[in-house]
Short mmCIF file of C-alpha atoms in Angstrom, two decimals:
data_model
loop_
_atom_site.label_atom_id
_atom_site.label_comp_id
_atom_site.label_asym_id
_atom_site.label_seq_id
_atom_site.Cartn_x
_atom_site.Cartn_y
_atom_site.Cartn_z
CA MET C 157 56.83 -71.91 3.55
CA SER C 158 55.26 -72.21 0.16
CA GLU C 159 54.18 -75.46 -1.39
CA ILE C 160 56.48 -77.61 -3.38
CA ILE C 161 55.71 -78.63 -6.60
CA GLY C 162 57.27 -81.38 -8.49
CA LEU C 163 57.58 -81.15 -12.80
CA ILE C 164 58.74 -84.22 -14.46
CA GLY C 165 59.74 -84.65 -17.93
CA ALA C 166 61.10 -87.71 -19.13
CA MET C 167 63.55 -86.22 -22.32
CA ASP C 168 66.56 -82.86 -22.50
CA GLU C 169 63.96 -81.92 -24.56
CA GLU C 170 61.03 -82.05 -22.13
CA ILE C 171 62.51 -79.58 -19.18
CA LYS C 172 64.88 -77.46 -21.20
CA LEU C 173 63.05 -74.11 -21.23
CA LEU C 174 61.38 -75.58 -17.39
CA LEU C 175 64.73 -75.85 -16.52
CA GLU C 176 66.00 -72.72 -18.49
CA SER C 177 62.87 -70.17 -16.07
CA MET C 178 64.10 -71.90 -12.84
CA GLU C 179 66.27 -69.47 -10.51
CA ASP C 180 68.61 -69.87 -7.14
CA LYS C 181 68.18 -74.00 -8.27
CA VAL C 182 70.56 -76.32 -6.20
CA SER C 183 70.66 -79.71 -7.65
CA ILE C 184 70.80 -82.84 -6.35
CA VAL C 185 71.33 -86.70 -7.42
CA LYS C 186 70.02 -89.83 -6.44
CA ALA C 187 69.14 -92.73 -7.65
CA GLY C 188 70.79 -91.27 -10.60
CA VAL C 189 68.45 -88.90 -11.58
CA VAL C 190 69.25 -85.06 -11.34
CA TYR C 191 66.51 -83.04 -8.97
CA TYR C 192 66.74 -79.69 -9.47
CA SER C 193 64.84 -77.27 -6.57
CA GLY C 194 64.46 -73.99 -7.48
CA THR C 195 61.71 -71.14 -7.79
CA ILE C 196 59.90 -71.41 -10.94
CA PHE C 197 56.99 -68.21 -12.08
CA GLY C 198 57.06 -67.72 -8.26
CA LYS C 199 56.62 -71.10 -6.77
CA ARG C 200 59.33 -73.21 -4.85
CA ALA C 201 59.44 -76.32 -7.14
CA VAL C 202 62.09 -80.03 -7.82
CA LEU C 203 62.36 -80.47 -10.99
CA CYS C 204 63.30 -83.77 -12.94
CA LYS C 205 64.51 -85.60 -15.92
CA SER C 206 63.44 -88.97 -15.26
CA GLY C 207 64.31 -90.78 -18.19
CA VAL C 208 62.38 -92.80 -20.47
CA GLY C 209 59.78 -95.44 -19.36
CA LYS C 210 57.57 -96.89 -16.53
CA VAL C 211 60.42 -98.01 -14.34
CA ASN C 212 62.53 -94.84 -14.35
CA ALA C 213 58.88 -92.63 -13.73
CA ALA C 214 57.55 -94.35 -10.85
CA VAL C 215 61.54 -94.00 -8.84
CA THR C 216 61.67 -91.36 -9.62
CA THR C 217 58.11 -89.69 -8.75
CA GLN C 218 58.93 -91.29 -5.47
CA ILE C 219 61.69 -89.98 -4.97
CA LEU C 220 60.07 -86.74 -5.65
CA LEU C 221 57.60 -87.44 -3.05
CA ASP C 222 60.50 -88.96 -0.28
CA ALA C 223 63.16 -87.20 -0.60
CA PHE C 224 61.81 -83.48 -1.76
CA GLY C 225 58.22 -83.44 0.02
CA ALA C 226 56.21 -82.66 -3.40
CA VAL C 227 52.69 -82.00 -2.35
CA ARG C 228 51.32 -81.85 -6.50
CA VAL C 229 52.59 -82.99 -9.68
CA LEU C 230 52.83 -82.03 -13.56
CA PHE C 231 53.98 -84.30 -16.06
CA THR C 232 55.53 -82.76 -19.19
CA GLY C 233 55.89 -84.75 -22.90
CA VAL C 234 55.52 -85.60 -25.61
CA ALA C 235 53.35 -88.70 -27.54
CA GLY C 236 51.68 -90.60 -30.20
CA ALA C 237 48.31 -88.97 -30.80
CA VAL C 238 45.59 -92.13 -30.75
CA HIS C 239 42.29 -89.99 -30.53
CA PRO C 240 41.19 -89.23 -34.26
CA GLU C 241 41.19 -86.08 -34.01
CA LEU C 242 44.16 -84.87 -32.59
CA GLY C 243 47.11 -83.19 -34.68
CA ILE C 244 50.97 -82.69 -34.62
CA GLY C 245 51.28 -79.91 -31.58
CA ASP C 246 47.68 -80.87 -30.31
CA ILE C 247 47.35 -81.18 -26.12
CA VAL C 248 46.56 -84.32 -24.11
CA ILE C 249 45.15 -83.68 -20.51
CA SER C 250 45.06 -86.31 -18.24
CA SER C 251 41.51 -87.35 -17.59
CA HIS C 252 42.89 -91.02 -16.47
CA CYS C 253 45.62 -93.14 -16.71
CA ILE C 254 46.50 -96.83 -17.38
CA GLN C 255 49.47 -99.16 -18.23
CA HIS C 256 48.07 -100.62 -22.09
CA ASP C 257 51.04 -103.25 -21.70
CA MET C 258 49.66 -104.18 -18.55
CA ASP C 259 48.02 -107.68 -20.47
CA VAL C 260 46.33 -110.47 -17.97
CA THR C 261 44.13 -111.21 -20.57
CA ALA C 262 45.28 -115.06 -20.88
CA LEU C 263 43.81 -114.90 -17.28
CA GLY C 264 40.35 -113.77 -17.12
CA TYR C 265 41.02 -109.63 -16.69
CA PRO C 266 40.38 -106.56 -19.05
CA ARG C 267 43.41 -105.19 -20.49
CA GLY C 268 45.03 -102.70 -18.30
CA VAL C 269 43.87 -104.09 -15.78
CA ILE C 270 46.29 -105.10 -12.84
CA PRO C 271 45.49 -108.60 -11.39
CA TYR C 272 44.98 -108.68 -7.29
CA GLN C 273 44.29 -104.23 -7.84
CA GLU C 274 40.91 -102.91 -6.46
CA VAL C 275 42.12 -99.30 -9.28
CA SER C 276 44.04 -99.78 -12.43
CA SER C 277 43.16 -96.78 -13.96
CA PHE C 278 44.77 -93.14 -12.04
CA PRO C 279 42.12 -90.30 -12.48
CA ALA C 280 43.98 -86.87 -12.34
CA ASP C 281 43.34 -84.63 -9.88
CA PRO C 282 40.09 -82.46 -11.18
CA ALA C 283 41.42 -79.15 -9.93
CA LEU C 284 44.62 -80.15 -11.59
CA VAL C 285 42.59 -81.09 -14.91
CA ASN C 286 40.78 -78.28 -14.85
CA LEU C 287 43.85 -75.58 -14.63
CA ALA C 288 45.43 -77.13 -17.56
CA GLU C 289 42.02 -76.62 -19.98
CA GLU C 290 41.70 -72.83 -18.34
CA ALA C 291 45.67 -72.78 -19.66
CA CYS C 292 44.84 -73.99 -23.16
CA ARG C 293 41.45 -72.24 -23.22
CA THR C 294 43.24 -69.04 -22.82
CA LEU C 295 46.20 -69.85 -25.37
CA LYS C 296 44.15 -71.05 -27.57
CA GLN C 297 46.17 -74.17 -27.90
CA LYS C 298 43.68 -77.22 -29.52
CA SER C 299 43.37 -80.42 -26.42
CA ILE C 300 41.47 -82.96 -24.92
CA THR C 301 40.93 -84.39 -22.03
CA GLY C 302 40.60 -88.28 -22.30
CA VAL C 303 42.84 -91.22 -21.53
CA VAL C 304 46.95 -91.55 -21.54
CA LEU C 305 48.20 -94.95 -21.94
CA SER C 306 51.42 -95.82 -20.60
CA GLY C 307 53.74 -98.80 -22.19
CA ASP C 308 57.24 -99.61 -22.47
CA GLN C 309 56.82 -99.55 -25.98
CA PHE C 310 57.09 -97.20 -28.82
CA ILE C 311 54.25 -97.28 -30.88
CA ALA C 312 54.26 -96.70 -34.52
CA SER C 313 51.49 -98.65 -36.19
CA ALA C 314 48.14 -97.87 -37.68
CA ALA C 315 46.31 -101.24 -36.29
CA VAL C 316 48.03 -101.05 -32.63
CA VAL C 317 46.65 -97.37 -32.41
CA ALA C 318 43.07 -98.47 -33.50
CA GLU C 319 43.39 -101.05 -31.00
CA LEU C 320 44.56 -98.99 -28.03
CA ARG C 321 41.76 -96.40 -29.38
CA GLY C 322 39.08 -99.65 -29.55
CA GLN C 323 40.18 -101.47 -26.21
CA LEU C 324 41.27 -98.88 -24.17
CA ASP C 325 39.37 -95.63 -24.60
CA GLY C 326 42.84 -94.04 -24.97
CA ALA C 327 43.32 -90.15 -26.19
CA CYS C 328 47.40 -90.48 -26.47
CA ALA C 329 50.14 -93.37 -26.03
CA GLU C 330 53.65 -92.70 -24.42
CA MET C 331 55.87 -94.88 -21.52
CA GLU C 332 55.55 -93.17 -18.50
CA GLY C 333 52.56 -90.91 -17.82
CA ALA C 334 50.52 -94.31 -15.90
CA ALA C 335 53.77 -94.33 -14.09
CA VAL C 336 53.44 -91.08 -12.17
CA ALA C 337 50.37 -91.79 -12.02
CA GLN C 338 50.30 -94.49 -9.98
CA VAL C 339 52.58 -93.52 -7.19
CA CYS C 340 51.31 -90.34 -7.07
CA TYR C 341 47.20 -92.32 -6.37
CA MET C 342 49.66 -94.54 -3.95
CA ASN C 343 50.90 -91.90 -2.06
CA GLU C 344 47.35 -89.78 -2.45
CA ILE C 345 49.14 -87.00 -4.34
CA PRO C 346 47.21 -84.62 -6.67
CA PHE C 347 49.18 -85.26 -10.73
CA VAL C 348 47.99 -84.04 -14.41
CA ILE C 349 49.57 -85.07 -17.13
CA ILE C 350 50.15 -83.30 -20.38
CA ARG C 351 51.37 -84.67 -23.35
CA SER C 352 51.79 -83.16 -27.08
CA MET C 353 51.51 -84.64 -29.63
CA SER C 354 54.73 -85.48 -31.29
CA ASP C 355 53.17 -87.45 -34.21
CA LYS C 356 51.19 -90.42 -34.97
CA ALA C 357 51.65 -93.36 -33.27
CA ASP C 358 50.67 -94.99 -36.80
CA GLY C 359 54.54 -95.02 -37.90
CA SER C 360 55.93 -91.88 -39.58
CA ALA C 361 57.42 -91.07 -36.30
CA HIS C 362 61.01 -91.42 -38.19
CA VAL C 363 59.47 -88.70 -40.68
CA ASN C 364 58.27 -86.27 -37.61
CA TYR C 365 59.17 -86.91 -34.12
CA ARG C 366 62.72 -85.28 -33.79
CA GLU C 367 61.09 -81.85 -35.62
CA PHE C 368 58.36 -82.00 -34.08
CA THR C 369 59.29 -83.23 -30.29
CA VAL C 370 61.18 -79.50 -30.16
CA THR C 371 58.12 -77.46 -31.02
CA ALA C 372 55.53 -79.58 -29.55
CA SER C 373 57.77 -79.32 -25.97
CA GLU C 374 57.53 -75.84 -26.58
CA ARG C 375 53.88 -75.73 -26.34
CA SER C 376 53.37 -78.15 -23.58
CA HIS C 377 55.61 -75.48 -21.40
CA ALA C 378 53.76 -72.18 -22.27
CA ILE C 379 51.06 -74.64 -20.76
CA LEU C 380 53.00 -75.44 -17.47
CA GLU C 381 54.56 -71.26 -17.59
CA TYR C 382 50.31 -70.83 -17.27
CA MET C 383 49.55 -73.27 -14.25
CA LEU C 384 52.71 -71.88 -11.83
CA LYS C 385 51.84 -68.45 -12.52
CA ALA C 386 47.96 -69.04 -11.21
CA MET C 387 48.85 -71.38 -9.00
#
């Protein structure tokens, strides 16, 4: 029996193309989340939409591992660019994931550090990172491998972007990746987060976010398609 790959997106737009590519799909609802089990590009997979935010992402990921037996997890979706060299549609592949809104600096902890825990920066699986990088090179898609920052807030300020870049060396900001990463890390499951930039996280999102979300989702889908076929 072949391994099961877990595929997650936060919004309908982020899983739409994967869902259309899935064959022999069966849907099961757990904790209010619809999980689609089937075959994508010849691989057994379970696909789901987590919903927005870290709690949704964490619950969805743990169920994906416990109830469906996923042995690796790929998260796809859009994000706001933090790295200055990133433009709309460019890709960030996670090297690590950090919760930027974990802030216990008042007690002497650096920003992003979870108190009483050995690891707060969760490393993506090197083999999955390499495969994502290979996909981007083959597809001639500009990408950066770097730190994905997650928090329960939509970043829309150039000043905050500069802060996230300076304090945490972030490549992009979104709302789920670090939660997925922490759950996978705690369960010793390989993961990678692949984000396509839908906006510059600088307050211009009202101009381009919805317009570019579809385009950004198409680009991240192409990378996942390449990766799944190559696995």
